[in-house]
Amino acid sequence: MKQKITAFLLGMMMISMLSACSFGKDMRYEASFLELFDTASVIVGYAKSEEEFTKYSQMIYDELKVYNELYDIYNDYEGVNNIKTINDNAGIKPVKVDRKIIDLLLFSRDWYEKTNGEINVAFGSVLSLWHDHRTAGLDNPEKATLPDYEELKARNQHIDIDDMVIDEEASTIYLKDPEMSLDVGAIAKGYAVERAALFAQQAGFENGMISVGGNVRTFGNKLDDNGKEIPWSVGIQNPDLSSDEKTLYVLNLSGYSLVTSGIYERYYVVDGKQYHHIIDPKTLMPTEYFVSVSIICPDSGMADALSTAVFNMPYEEGSKLIEGLDGVEALWVFPDQSMKYSSGFQAMIKE
Amino acid sequence: MKTRNVAMYGMLIALAFILSYIESIIPIPVPIPGIKIGLANLVVITALFTMGPKQAFVLSMLRIVLVGFTFGNLSTMMFSFAGGMLSWLLMVAAKRWKRFSMTGVSILGGIGHNIGQILVAMWVINNSVLLYYLPFLIISGLVTGAVIGIVGALITANIKKLDFMKN
Amino acid sequence: MIKKSDLILAGVILIIALAAIVFINVTKKEGAVVVVTIGGDVYKTLPLDEDTTLTIGDKQGDYNVLEIRGGEAKMTEANCPDKICVAHRSIHYDHESIICLPHGVSVEIRDGEKSDVDMIAN
């Protein structure tokens, strides 16, 4: 009797210990790198072994690297026709490009129509003037200047997306207007992350998360201590960077993307006033409705595009757009730190 | 109440006081609030085996109130009550089952004492984190219970030899 | 005086308790945050890797002083009657706790991952 009970209890003990360090349980790994898209990238995920995880993260890195070069508007890469090449040849000739560029521009044009022109990749000539002033202003803060408004207006004449000719057959892009240029900054990162995530998933990477400069795409779930699948916890950056609270909300996401556009990301100071990088196509000046806008939806490219578009709209208009889209939620943070969120947002909040 | 019972009560209460005092000067190895070793349980188990369940219960409660007012306060009394009740319940049940000697009964009493107190502590702080202390408390209850059971058996045997108990 | 059934009882209980202790020890891991609760309500959550001193409550009334140093939490001062919390050793493993019963205060170590954020979108 005593022996039986002892044996039984010892058995129970062994089983509980085994399950605690259970065999074959997927382990959590993380990889990060700084080279791509001018920002920090992080890959987190679960795999059987470090080798398996490294295989996936390398795959994602390689994929993102290709997109990074193709979607670059500032740098040339040897043997690569990228968006800069297209801009350099505006008004000169069509440029033969990779299918990945054609797809991105088709996606962008699609969103131009869906947002009544709020997302316009042909807005490059205006944005580049701001970019030049911001870069110079950051290098030499005492001599920081604003772009000349007349010049902005003059450049704003060359932003017609219809002048972007996409020839899918020949796989070429041609900008008819020699003064125009493409800026895919508001959409390319998210789009590339989406593609890389889909690619990795097809390769068998089931539970992971990719963040490129805070552009977060989750797929699958994370595993808790008992190996149970639970959604990823993704925080929304508090725009008040001096606050102790790093996040405004933490969301349960599985298979969703979260992208935030905020004035704190990139800005420069002229005469004591901050000028951030999100330019309103209507006023040609930095948008002042919000301090940040976050978009949650499955497709990271869509989230990226929407975060900029909604940032540039008054709340009522943006809210109408978001509520009209399936599976899309948003959080608006106003300059007085008050917040509004879309109807399905609350259900995603963790705890 | 028979004279011998009065004498027994008086003797056992006196013993409980001494034991409670000893206990109050022994530091507890694991600093868990509200937890006492339960030396005074010796008195209760002795009463249980010499006088009966009802008397043991009365003695247990009497001890808690008197000792509480002397060495403790209302909140320590609350813990003692919970420990005392659970301990008494387990001991009476174990004794009725007739499988265990006094040592076995006392072990269950000691464990019941500790579990009762930790339950109250969990209720007070409204947090289940104290459960992690439970295995340690069970072992300490086991050890003190065993010691008390053996000592209690000696005392009981001697009391039963006393003439006035034989009537 | 001691029956066989007493020994079986003691053995079974000992094995269960030891198994639980082994289990707790095998599965224990470093905690990441310190959760302070009063009467069960979370009063403050602090990271274990940042040195801080927190006064729980008010020095005019009931108070406990919690210190986090070098990844360990300890109650350094309190005006409770029993001072059991101050006597408690430093804690740093997941689920370890220091309790101040008279004040209804619990200081608990928790694993960071559960409450922690995997990523921040910015």
CSV table of C-alpha atoms in Angstrom, one decimal, chain A residues 74 123-137 145-156 181 183 268 279 284:
chain,number,residue,atom,x,y,z
A,74,TYR,CA,17.7,58.6,-51.8
A,123,PHE,CA,3.7,64.0,-53.6
A,124,GLY,CA,7.5,63.6,-53.7
A,125,SER,CA,8.4,67.1,-55.0
A,126,VAL,CA,6.8,68.8,-52.0
A,127,LEU,CA,8.0,66.3,-49.5
A,128,SER,CA,11.6,66.4,-50.8
A,129,LEU,CA,11.7,70.2,-50.2
A,130,TRP,CA,10.6,69.6,-46.6
A,131,HIS,CA,13.1,66.8,-46.3
A,132,ASP,CA,16.0,68.9,-47.5
A,133,HIS,CA,15.1,71.7,-45.0
A,134,ARG,CA,14.7,69.2,-42.2
A,135,THR,CA,18.0,67.5,-42.9
A,136,ALA,CA,19.8,70.8,-43.1
A,137,GLY,CA,18.1,72.0,-40.0
A,145,THR,CA,14.8,77.3,-42.0
A,146,LEU,CA,11.3,76.6,-43.2
A,147,PRO,CA,10.7,75.9,-46.9
A,148,ASP,CA,9.5,78.9,-48.8
A,149,TYR,CA,5.7,78.7,-49.1
A,150,GLU,CA,5.7,80.0,-52.7
A,151,GLU,CA,8.1,77.3,-53.6
A,152,LEU,CA,6.0,74.6,-51.9
A,153,LYS,CA,3.0,75.9,-53.9
A,154,ALA,CA,5.0,75.8,-57.1
A,155,ARG,CA,6.1,72.2,-56.4
A,156,ASN,CA,2.5,71.3,-55.5
A,181,SER,CA,8.9,62.6,-58.0
A,183,ASP,CA,8.0,59.4,-52.3
A,268,TYR,CA,13.2,69.6,-36.5
A,279,ILE,CA,2.9,67.0,-44.4
A,284,LEU,CA,1.6,71.8,-47.5
